[in-house]
Short mmCIF file of C-alpha atoms in Angstrom, two decimals:
data_model
loop_
_atom_site.label_atom_id
_atom_site.label_comp_id
_atom_site.label_asym_id
_atom_site.label_seq_id
_atom_site.Cartn_x
_atom_site.Cartn_y
_atom_site.Cartn_z
CA UNK A 1191 -12.52 -6.67 28.52
CA UNK A 1192 -16.20 -8.14 27.78
CA UNK A 1193 -18.84 -5.41 26.70
CA UNK A 1194 -22.34 -6.02 27.41
CA UNK A 1195 -23.91 -2.58 26.90
CA UNK A 1196 -23.50 0.66 25.15
CA UNK A 1197 -21.10 3.13 26.82
CA UNK A 1198 -20.62 6.71 25.20
CA UNK A 1199 -17.12 7.58 26.22
CA UNK A 1200 -17.16 11.17 24.72
CA UNK A 1201 -20.62 12.11 23.57
CA UNK A 1202 -19.47 15.72 22.70
CA UNK A 1203 -16.29 14.79 20.93
CA UNK A 1204 -15.64 16.50 17.52
CA UNK A 1205 -13.85 15.23 14.57
CA UNK A 1206 -10.54 16.71 13.50
CA UNK A 1207 -10.69 18.46 10.23
CA UNK A 1208 -8.61 20.03 7.73
CA UNK A 1209 -9.40 21.90 4.66
CA UNK A 1210 -7.91 21.07 1.22
CA UNK A 1211 -8.43 22.14 -2.19
CA UNK A 1212 -10.66 19.59 -3.99
CA UNK A 1213 -7.69 18.13 -6.27
CA UNK A 1214 -4.48 18.13 -4.39
CA UNK A 1215 -1.39 17.30 -6.69
CA UNK A 1216 1.82 18.06 -4.99
CA UNK A 1217 5.02 18.14 -6.76
CA UNK A 1218 7.17 17.13 -3.67
CA UNK A 1219 8.48 13.38 -3.23
CA UNK A 1220 5.59 12.69 -1.00
CA UNK A 1221 3.23 12.69 -4.15
CA UNK A 1222 5.69 10.44 -6.19
CA UNK A 1223 5.15 6.58 -6.23
CA UNK A 1224 7.82 4.69 -4.40
CA UNK A 1225 7.90 1.30 -5.98
CA UNK A 1226 9.93 -1.86 -6.27
CA UNK A 1227 9.41 -4.74 -8.81
CA UNK A 1228 11.39 -7.77 -9.91
CA UNK A 1229 10.18 -9.84 -13.06
CA UNK A 1230 10.72 -13.49 -12.79
CA UNK A 1231 13.07 -15.41 -14.99
CA UNK A 1232 10.21 -17.54 -16.52
CA UNK A 1233 8.35 -14.57 -17.63
CA UNK A 1234 8.70 -12.31 -20.48
CA UNK A 1235 10.16 -9.19 -19.42
CA UNK A 1236 7.96 -7.03 -21.93
CA UNK A 1237 4.78 -8.56 -20.16
CA UNK A 1238 6.19 -8.11 -16.49
CA UNK A 1239 7.36 -4.37 -17.43
CA UNK A 1240 3.93 -3.58 -18.69
CA UNK A 1241 1.99 -4.83 -15.77
CA UNK A 1242 4.63 -3.05 -13.20
CA UNK A 1243 3.80 0.29 -15.32
CA UNK A 1244 0.02 -0.19 -14.77
CA UNK A 1245 0.08 -0.80 -11.43
CA UNK A 1246 2.50 2.31 -10.87
CA UNK A 1247 -0.06 4.37 -12.97
CA UNK A 1248 -3.04 3.21 -10.88
CA UNK A 1249 -1.64 4.56 -7.84
CA UNK A 1250 0.20 7.63 -9.33
CA UNK A 1251 -0.73 11.37 -8.33
CA UNK A 1252 -1.47 11.31 -4.75
CA UNK A 1253 -2.65 12.95 -2.48
CA UNK A 1254 -5.80 13.85 -4.79
CA UNK A 1255 -9.39 14.44 -4.31
CA UNK A 1256 -10.42 10.47 -4.41
CA UNK A 1257 -7.74 9.48 -1.95
CA UNK A 1258 -4.92 10.55 0.00
CA UNK A 1259 -2.41 7.56 -0.02
CA UNK A 1260 -2.31 4.07 -1.53
CA UNK A 1261 -0.22 0.87 -0.66
CA UNK A 1262 -0.05 -1.96 -3.21
CA UNK A 1263 1.61 -5.57 -3.39
CA UNK A 1264 1.24 -8.07 -6.36
CA UNK A 1265 2.67 -11.59 -6.20
CA UNK A 1266 2.44 -13.64 -9.22
CA UNK A 1267 4.71 -16.22 -11.83
CA UNK A 1268 5.24 -12.99 -13.90
CA UNK A 1269 6.25 -10.28 -11.27
CA UNK A 1270 6.74 -9.28 -7.66
CA UNK A 1271 5.76 -5.36 -7.23
CA UNK A 1272 5.02 -3.38 -4.48
CA UNK A 1273 4.53 0.57 -4.60
CA UNK A 1274 2.92 3.06 -2.11
CA UNK A 1275 2.32 6.72 -2.86
CA UNK A 1276 0.77 9.63 -0.79
CA UNK A 1277 0.77 11.06 2.40
CA UNK A 1278 0.51 9.36 5.93
CA UNK A 1279 -0.90 12.48 7.43
CA UNK A 1280 -2.01 15.71 5.50
CA UNK A 1281 -0.97 18.20 8.37
CA UNK A 1282 2.83 16.71 8.34
CA UNK A 1283 2.98 15.95 4.59
CA UNK A 1284 5.12 12.91 5.29
CA UNK A 1285 5.43 10.40 2.60
CA UNK A 1286 3.76 6.84 2.89
CA UNK A 1287 6.49 4.22 2.72
CA UNK A 1288 4.40 1.43 2.19
CA UNK A 1289 4.83 -0.53 5.63
CA UNK A 1290 2.02 1.52 7.62
CA UNK A 1291 -0.90 0.05 9.35
CA UNK A 1292 -4.38 0.92 8.33
CA UNK A 1293 -8.05 -0.27 9.22
CA UNK A 1294 -8.73 -3.49 7.01
CA UNK A 1295 -12.67 -3.15 7.93
CA UNK A 1296 -14.49 -6.26 6.57
CA UNK A 1297 -11.40 -7.90 5.74
CA UNK A 1298 -11.67 -9.05 9.30
CA UNK A 1299 -14.62 -11.53 8.32
CA UNK A 1300 -12.08 -13.94 6.57
CA UNK A 1301 -10.11 -13.93 9.55
CA UNK A 1302 -12.87 -14.68 11.91
CA UNK A 1303 -14.33 -17.34 9.44
CA UNK A 1304 -10.69 -18.99 9.87
CA UNK A 1305 -10.95 -19.10 13.52
CA UNK A 1306 -14.61 -20.58 13.14
CA UNK A 1307 -13.45 -23.31 10.88
CA UNK A 1308 -10.61 -24.48 12.96
CA UNK A 1309 -13.30 -24.84 15.86
CA UNK A 1310 -15.29 -27.05 13.39
CA UNK A 1311 -12.35 -29.25 12.52
CA UNK A 1312 -11.92 -29.62 16.33
CA UNK A 1313 -15.45 -30.44 16.54
CA UNK A 1314 -16.15 -27.58 18.96
CA UNK A 1315 -18.77 -25.99 16.76
CA UNK A 1316 -20.72 -28.20 14.51
CA UNK A 1317 -21.93 -26.59 11.11
CA UNK A 1318 -25.27 -27.57 11.53
CA UNK A 1319 -25.41 -26.78 15.01
CA UNK A 1320 -27.77 -23.69 15.85
CA UNK A 1321 -27.24 -20.44 17.65
CA UNK A 1322 -30.21 -21.53 19.68
CA UNK A 1323 -28.50 -24.54 21.02
CA UNK A 1324 -25.03 -22.63 21.65
CA UNK A 1325 -26.47 -19.19 23.08
CA UNK A 1326 -29.75 -19.59 24.43
CA UNK A 1327 -31.61 -16.49 24.95
CA UNK A 1328 -29.55 -14.49 22.45
CA UNK A 1329 -32.14 -14.62 19.67
CA UNK A 1330 -35.78 -13.71 19.90
CA UNK A 1331 -38.03 -16.90 20.87
CA UNK A 1332 -39.79 -16.27 17.73
CA UNK A 1333 -36.81 -16.46 15.25
CA UNK A 1334 -36.27 -20.05 13.72
CA UNK A 1335 -33.39 -22.04 14.02
CA UNK A 1336 -30.03 -20.43 12.69
CA UNK A 1337 -27.31 -22.79 11.62
CA UNK A 1338 -23.52 -22.00 12.03
CA UNK A 1339 -22.88 -22.54 8.32
CA UNK A 1340 -25.64 -19.88 7.67
CA UNK A 1341 -23.81 -17.26 9.34
CA UNK A 1342 -20.61 -18.00 7.65
CA UNK A 1343 -22.06 -17.74 4.09
CA UNK A 1344 -24.64 -15.21 4.93
CA UNK A 1345 -27.70 -16.85 4.48
CA UNK A 1346 -28.74 -16.55 7.93
CA UNK A 1347 -31.60 -14.18 7.54
CA UNK A 1348 -30.79 -12.38 10.97
CA UNK A 1349 -31.28 -8.52 10.90
CA UNK A 1350 -28.66 -6.11 11.62
CA UNK A 1351 -28.50 -3.14 13.67
CA UNK A 1352 -28.34 0.08 12.74
CA UNK A 1353 -25.02 1.39 14.85
CA UNK A 1354 -24.38 4.33 12.85
CA UNK A 1355 -25.83 7.30 10.75
CA UNK A 1356 -25.95 6.94 7.04
CA UNK A 1357 -22.56 7.93 5.03
CA UNK A 1358 -22.51 12.01 4.62
CA UNK A 1359 -25.72 12.33 6.90
CA UNK A 1360 -25.83 14.79 9.55
CA UNK A 1361 -24.84 12.92 12.38
CA UNK A 1362 -22.65 10.36 10.35
CA UNK A 1363 -19.82 10.78 12.85
CA UNK A 1364 -21.44 10.89 16.35
CA UNK A 1365 -20.70 7.29 17.52
CA UNK A 1366 -16.97 7.46 16.79
CA UNK A 1367 -16.40 7.58 20.34
CA UNK A 1368 -19.16 5.14 21.21
CA UNK A 1369 -18.26 1.53 22.68
CA UNK A 1370 -20.89 -1.16 21.95
CA UNK A 1371 -20.71 -4.21 24.21
CA UNK A 1372 -20.68 -7.11 22.04
CA UNK A 1373 -23.99 -8.92 22.89
CA UNK A 1374 -25.69 -5.30 22.60
CA UNK A 1375 -24.01 -5.19 19.28
CA UNK A 1376 -25.64 -8.32 17.75
CA UNK A 1377 -28.90 -7.60 19.16
CA UNK A 1378 -29.38 -4.18 18.10
CA UNK A 1379 -31.62 -5.27 15.27
CA UNK A 1380 -33.55 -7.79 16.95
CA UNK A 1381 -36.87 -5.80 17.22
CA UNK A 1382 -37.08 -6.14 13.38
CA UNK A 1383 -38.40 -9.46 11.75
CA UNK A 1384 -36.24 -12.11 10.16
CA UNK A 1385 -35.21 -11.10 6.52
CA UNK A 1386 -36.09 -14.10 5.15
CA UNK A 1387 -36.09 -17.83 6.08
CA UNK A 1388 -32.30 -18.93 6.88
CA UNK A 1389 -30.64 -20.68 3.88
CA UNK A 1390 -32.74 -19.47 1.13
CA UNK A 1391 -31.07 -16.22 0.40
CA UNK A 1392 -27.96 -14.31 0.67
CA UNK A 1393 -27.88 -11.07 2.12
CA UNK A 1394 -24.11 -9.74 2.98
CA UNK A 1395 -24.07 -7.79 6.47
CA UNK A 1396 -21.92 -7.74 9.60
CA UNK A 1397 -24.67 -9.43 11.83
CA UNK A 1398 -23.97 -13.04 11.26
CA UNK A 1399 -19.82 -12.47 11.86
CA UNK A 1400 -20.33 -10.67 15.32
CA UNK A 1401 -22.48 -13.55 16.21
CA UNK A 1402 -19.84 -15.99 15.13
CA UNK A 1403 -17.77 -13.73 17.53
CA UNK A 1404 -19.78 -14.52 20.44
CA UNK A 1405 -20.09 -18.34 19.27
CA UNK A 1406 -16.21 -18.39 19.40
CA UNK A 1407 -16.14 -17.08 22.78
CA UNK A 1408 -18.79 -19.39 24.15
CA UNK A 1409 -17.06 -22.73 22.83
CA UNK A 1410 -13.56 -21.68 23.87
CA UNK A 1411 -14.06 -19.91 27.12
CA UNK A 1412 -11.39 -17.35 25.91
CA UNK A 1413 -12.38 -13.87 24.22
CA UNK A 1414 -12.52 -13.63 20.24
CA UNK A 1415 -9.32 -11.58 20.34
CA UNK A 1416 -7.29 -14.18 22.25
CA UNK A 1417 -8.51 -16.79 19.87
CA UNK A 1418 -7.86 -14.55 16.77
CA UNK A 1419 -4.34 -13.98 18.07
CA UNK A 1420 -3.26 -17.47 18.90
CA UNK A 1421 -5.14 -19.15 15.85
CA UNK A 1422 -4.38 -16.92 13.14
CA UNK A 1423 -1.96 -13.89 13.96
CA UNK A 1424 0.51 -15.53 15.39
CA UNK A 1425 0.45 -18.73 13.66
CA UNK A 1426 0.96 -16.93 10.49
CA UNK A 1427 3.41 -14.63 11.91
CA UNK A 1428 1.84 -11.26 11.30
CA UNK A 1429 3.81 -8.90 13.18
CA UNK A 1430 1.52 -5.91 12.48
CA UNK A 1431 -2.04 -7.15 12.75
CA UNK A 1432 -4.16 -7.01 15.88
CA UNK A 1433 -7.54 -6.29 17.00
CA UNK A 1434 -7.86 -2.58 18.46
CA UNK A 1435 -10.61 -3.24 21.11
CA UNK A 1436 -12.22 -0.03 22.31
CA UNK A 1437 -8.83 1.75 21.66
CA UNK A 1438 -9.76 4.50 19.00
CA UNK A 1439 -6.13 4.70 18.09
CA UNK A 1440 -3.96 2.67 15.69
CA UNK A 1441 -0.81 1.93 17.14
CA UNK A 1442 2.81 2.44 15.55
CA UNK A 1443 3.22 3.89 12.37
CA UNK A 1444 0.00 4.26 10.35
CA UNK A 1445 -2.10 6.15 7.55
CA UNK A 1446 -4.53 8.55 8.41
CA UNK A 1447 -7.99 8.43 7.03
CA UNK A 1448 -10.11 11.31 5.88
CA UNK A 1449 -13.58 11.51 4.67
CA UNK A 1450 -14.40 14.25 2.37
CA UNK A 1451 -17.59 16.32 3.28
CA UNK A 1452 -18.98 19.49 1.40
CA UNK A 1453 -19.01 22.89 3.35
CA UNK A 1454 -21.49 25.46 3.58
CA UNK A 1455 -19.56 27.40 0.85
CA UNK A 1456 -19.43 24.58 -1.84
CA UNK A 1457 -15.80 23.70 -1.00
CA UNK A 1458 -14.49 20.33 0.04
CA UNK A 1459 -13.58 19.68 3.87
CA UNK A 1460 -11.59 16.48 4.68
CA UNK A 1461 -12.68 15.27 8.16
CA UNK A 1462 -9.66 12.97 9.90
CA UNK A 1463 -11.35 10.06 10.81
CA UNK A 1464 -8.18 7.84 11.97
CA UNK A 1465 -9.40 7.56 15.59
CA UNK A 1466 -12.58 5.71 15.78
CA UNK A 1467 -13.92 3.07 18.20
CA UNK A 1468 -14.19 -0.12 15.87
CA UNK A 1469 -16.25 -1.89 18.59
CA UNK A 1470 -19.42 -1.18 15.95
CA UNK A 1471 -17.67 -3.79 13.77
CA UNK A 1472 -15.97 -6.24 15.94
CA UNK A 1473 -15.60 -9.51 14.93
CA UNK A 1474 -16.85 -8.39 11.39
CA UNK A 1475 -14.79 -5.42 10.66
CA UNK A 1476 -12.18 -4.02 13.46
CA UNK A 1477 -9.11 -5.57 12.48
CA UNK A 1478 -5.88 -3.42 11.96
CA UNK A 1479 -2.98 -4.62 9.74
CA UNK A 1480 -0.37 -4.16 6.85
CA UNK A 1481 -0.48 -4.76 2.98
CA UNK A 1482 2.82 -7.19 3.90
CA UNK A 1483 0.62 -9.23 6.67
CA UNK A 1484 -2.15 -9.57 4.32
CA UNK A 1485 -0.16 -10.80 1.55
CA UNK A 1486 1.28 -13.16 3.87
CA UNK A 1487 -1.98 -14.37 5.49
CA UNK A 1488 -3.49 -14.96 1.73
CA UNK A 1489 -0.66 -17.04 1.00
CA UNK A 1490 -0.97 -19.15 4.08
CA UNK A 1491 -4.85 -19.41 4.05
CA UNK A 1492 -5.05 -20.54 0.42
CA UNK A 1493 -2.18 -23.09 1.08
CA UNK A 1494 -4.21 -24.51 3.81
CA UNK A 1495 -1.67 -23.79 6.76
CA UNK A 1496 -4.33 -21.60 8.67
CA UNK A 1497 -7.50 -23.79 7.91
CA UNK A 1498 -7.78 -27.60 7.43
CA UNK A 1499 -8.46 -28.66 3.86
CA UNK A 1500 -11.61 -30.18 4.73
CA UNK A 1501 -13.02 -27.03 6.17
CA UNK A 1502 -11.20 -24.73 3.65
CA UNK A 1503 -13.14 -26.04 0.78
CA UNK A 1504 -16.08 -24.29 2.41
CA UNK A 1505 -14.15 -20.93 1.75
CA UNK A 1506 -14.17 -21.59 -1.75
CA UNK A 1507 -17.89 -22.87 -2.29
CA UNK A 1508 -20.95 -20.19 -2.69
CA UNK A 1509 -24.01 -21.13 -1.46
CA UNK A 1510 -26.35 -21.77 -4.76
CA UNK A 1511 -28.82 -19.44 -3.43
CA UNK A 1512 -30.22 -15.97 -4.87
CA UNK A 1513 -29.23 -12.58 -3.31
CA UNK A 1514 -31.34 -11.12 -0.96
CA UNK A 1515 -33.99 -8.71 -3.00
CA UNK A 1516 -32.53 -9.91 -6.27
CA UNK A 1517 -32.56 -12.76 -8.80
CA UNK A 1518 -28.75 -12.66 -9.18
CA UNK A 1519 -26.61 -15.69 -7.71
CA UNK A 1520 -24.83 -15.41 -4.54
CA UNK A 1521 -21.26 -14.69 -4.86
CA UNK A 1522 -19.91 -14.77 -1.02
CA UNK A 1523 -18.70 -18.21 0.44
CA UNK A 1524 -17.76 -18.64 4.21
CA UNK A 1525 -15.13 -15.52 4.69
CA UNK A 1526 -14.38 -14.84 1.03
CA UNK A 1527 -16.00 -13.50 -2.08
CA UNK A 1528 -15.82 -15.22 -5.78
CA UNK A 1529 -14.52 -12.82 -8.19
CA UNK A 1530 -14.43 -12.92 -12.16
CA UNK A 1531 -13.47 -9.66 -13.63
CA UNK A 1532 -14.29 -10.43 -17.23
CA UNK A 1533 -16.94 -13.52 -18.73
CA UNK A 1534 -14.90 -16.60 -18.98
CA UNK A 1535 -11.81 -15.22 -17.55
CA UNK A 1536 -9.87 -16.48 -14.63
CA UNK A 1537 -11.83 -16.76 -11.20
CA UNK A 1538 -10.14 -15.03 -7.97
CA UNK A 1539 -11.12 -15.28 -4.22
CA UNK A 1540 -10.74 -12.44 -1.91
CA UNK A 1541 -12.13 -9.88 0.44
CA UNK A 1542 -12.59 -6.34 0.52
CA UNK A 1543 -13.25 -3.97 3.78
CA UNK A 1544 -13.79 -0.41 4.48
CA UNK A 1545 -13.95 2.33 7.16
CA UNK A 1546 -14.00 5.94 6.66
CA UNK A 1547 -10.94 7.00 5.32
CA UNK A 1548 -9.92 3.26 4.50
CA UNK A 1549 -10.47 0.89 1.32
CA UNK A 1550 -8.50 -2.19 1.36
CA UNK A 1551 -8.96 -5.78 -0.21
CA UNK A 1552 -6.94 -8.63 -1.41
CA UNK A 1553 -7.70 -11.12 -4.31
CA UNK A 1554 -6.00 -14.39 -5.39
CA UNK A 1555 -6.34 -17.28 -7.41
CA UNK A 1556 -7.62 -20.43 -5.67
CA UNK A 1557 -3.54 -22.12 -5.84
CA UNK A 1558 -2.51 -18.78 -4.49
CA UNK A 1559 -0.20 -18.39 -7.58
CA UNK A 1560 -1.21 -14.92 -8.39
CA UNK A 1561 -2.32 -12.04 -5.66
CA UNK A 1562 -3.11 -8.71 -5.16
CA UNK A 1563 -3.44 -6.65 -1.75
CA UNK A 1564 -4.20 -2.81 -1.66
CA UNK A 1565 -4.88 -0.25 0.97
CA UNK A 1566 -6.44 3.14 -0.38
CA UNK A 1567 -6.65 5.92 1.90
CA UNK A 1568 -10.04 6.95 -0.05
CA UNK A 1569 -12.22 10.34 0.84
CA UNK A 1570 -15.37 8.48 0.09
CA UNK A 1571 -14.81 4.94 1.23
CA UNK A 1572 -18.27 4.20 1.88
CA UNK A 1573 -19.69 5.62 -1.35
CA UNK A 1574 -20.28 3.35 -4.87
CA UNK A 1575 -18.07 5.71 -7.03
CA UNK A 1576 -14.89 4.51 -4.84
CA UNK A 1577 -15.24 1.02 -6.54
CA UNK A 1578 -16.62 1.67 -9.33
CA UNK A 1579 -14.50 -0.04 -12.52
CA UNK A 1580 -13.14 3.33 -13.52
CA UNK A 1581 -12.22 4.55 -9.75
CA UNK A 1582 -8.55 4.03 -8.60
CA UNK A 1583 -9.17 0.77 -6.78
CA UNK A 1584 -10.96 -0.44 -9.90
CA UNK A 1585 -8.08 0.46 -12.01
CA UNK A 1586 -5.71 -1.18 -9.24
CA UNK A 1587 -7.48 -4.44 -9.47
CA UNK A 1588 -7.47 -4.56 -13.27
CA UNK A 1589 -4.14 -3.72 -13.25
CA UNK A 1590 -3.33 -6.45 -11.04
CA UNK A 1591 -5.60 -9.37 -11.81
CA UNK A 1592 -7.11 -8.20 -15.09
CA UNK A 1593 -6.11 -9.88 -18.45
#
């Protein structure tokens, strides 16, 4: 169903919550790591064993204060490994198996970019075509021309709308049952001036990819969800991946997300954030998937089986511009991120994503020979500490892709 305005479905809905000790460390089977690994004949057994041990250690001890569950998959010349730990639901204490669905957040952008680049290959979209040409009246008349390529690589300069309160603020979850109509979502920030002249800076945000969602619908005459399903999900065979639309639930077996909040007594209260209307992110962040599907998608994408090779080059090309409000060079391409964990070390390409209660990501070498996929049910998914080098996710990434 197309959405062209904001509709509050349940303005008085209250988040479900559960109180736990700040550092949960269950001795039951649900807190142990369930893992499988196979070292390949060409790799030294000691190196493969060390990597498997590092991955297992990185996700051990869940549920804990920082996260309630984790699912990880690693694939390389040296080892194939998958592991899961924690609980899918703190009320039932059911152990994670490793094939549960979760909210992928901004990983959705990689899928959206793949659809848009297919349309570029088919000449239904032009990289140098403008939003004003395709969708007249969408942008304010005083905004400069914004090109499709600038939406893809975050150099459009378009201001994004404030669709929710800041994390941990008193009203942080008040919009969880609000449905945003797509055009209203895109135009929510257009009362503000352009952030910069298009093509001169890079600012990572959701706005460009939600505009791409509208462009996809305009040039195909079908919904974004239909195009995503037919062009990517079904083409690659992703059986557990889908866009939920305005459905606040996650279908099938899935992990629950929790956000840790301080209560009046100084303790920690975990709010169950699993049910949430994802229309506030739409084409930039509403996808639901599994680690197995993400691993399959990454392999197919990097091998050129999703986006034709000519357009795929854009996904491995970072624009030569500084980042917004910084002199640092840009790191985002069209749908991916350039990742270099150590100076002079190997370069990986991937994408991360977060929704309340969920932090996920994938990364791989450009030839696809080595890849890592993770989903962690972080209790502070919007906090900087959750992705710091010494965090659980930092340790997972270094265990899988570090030297």
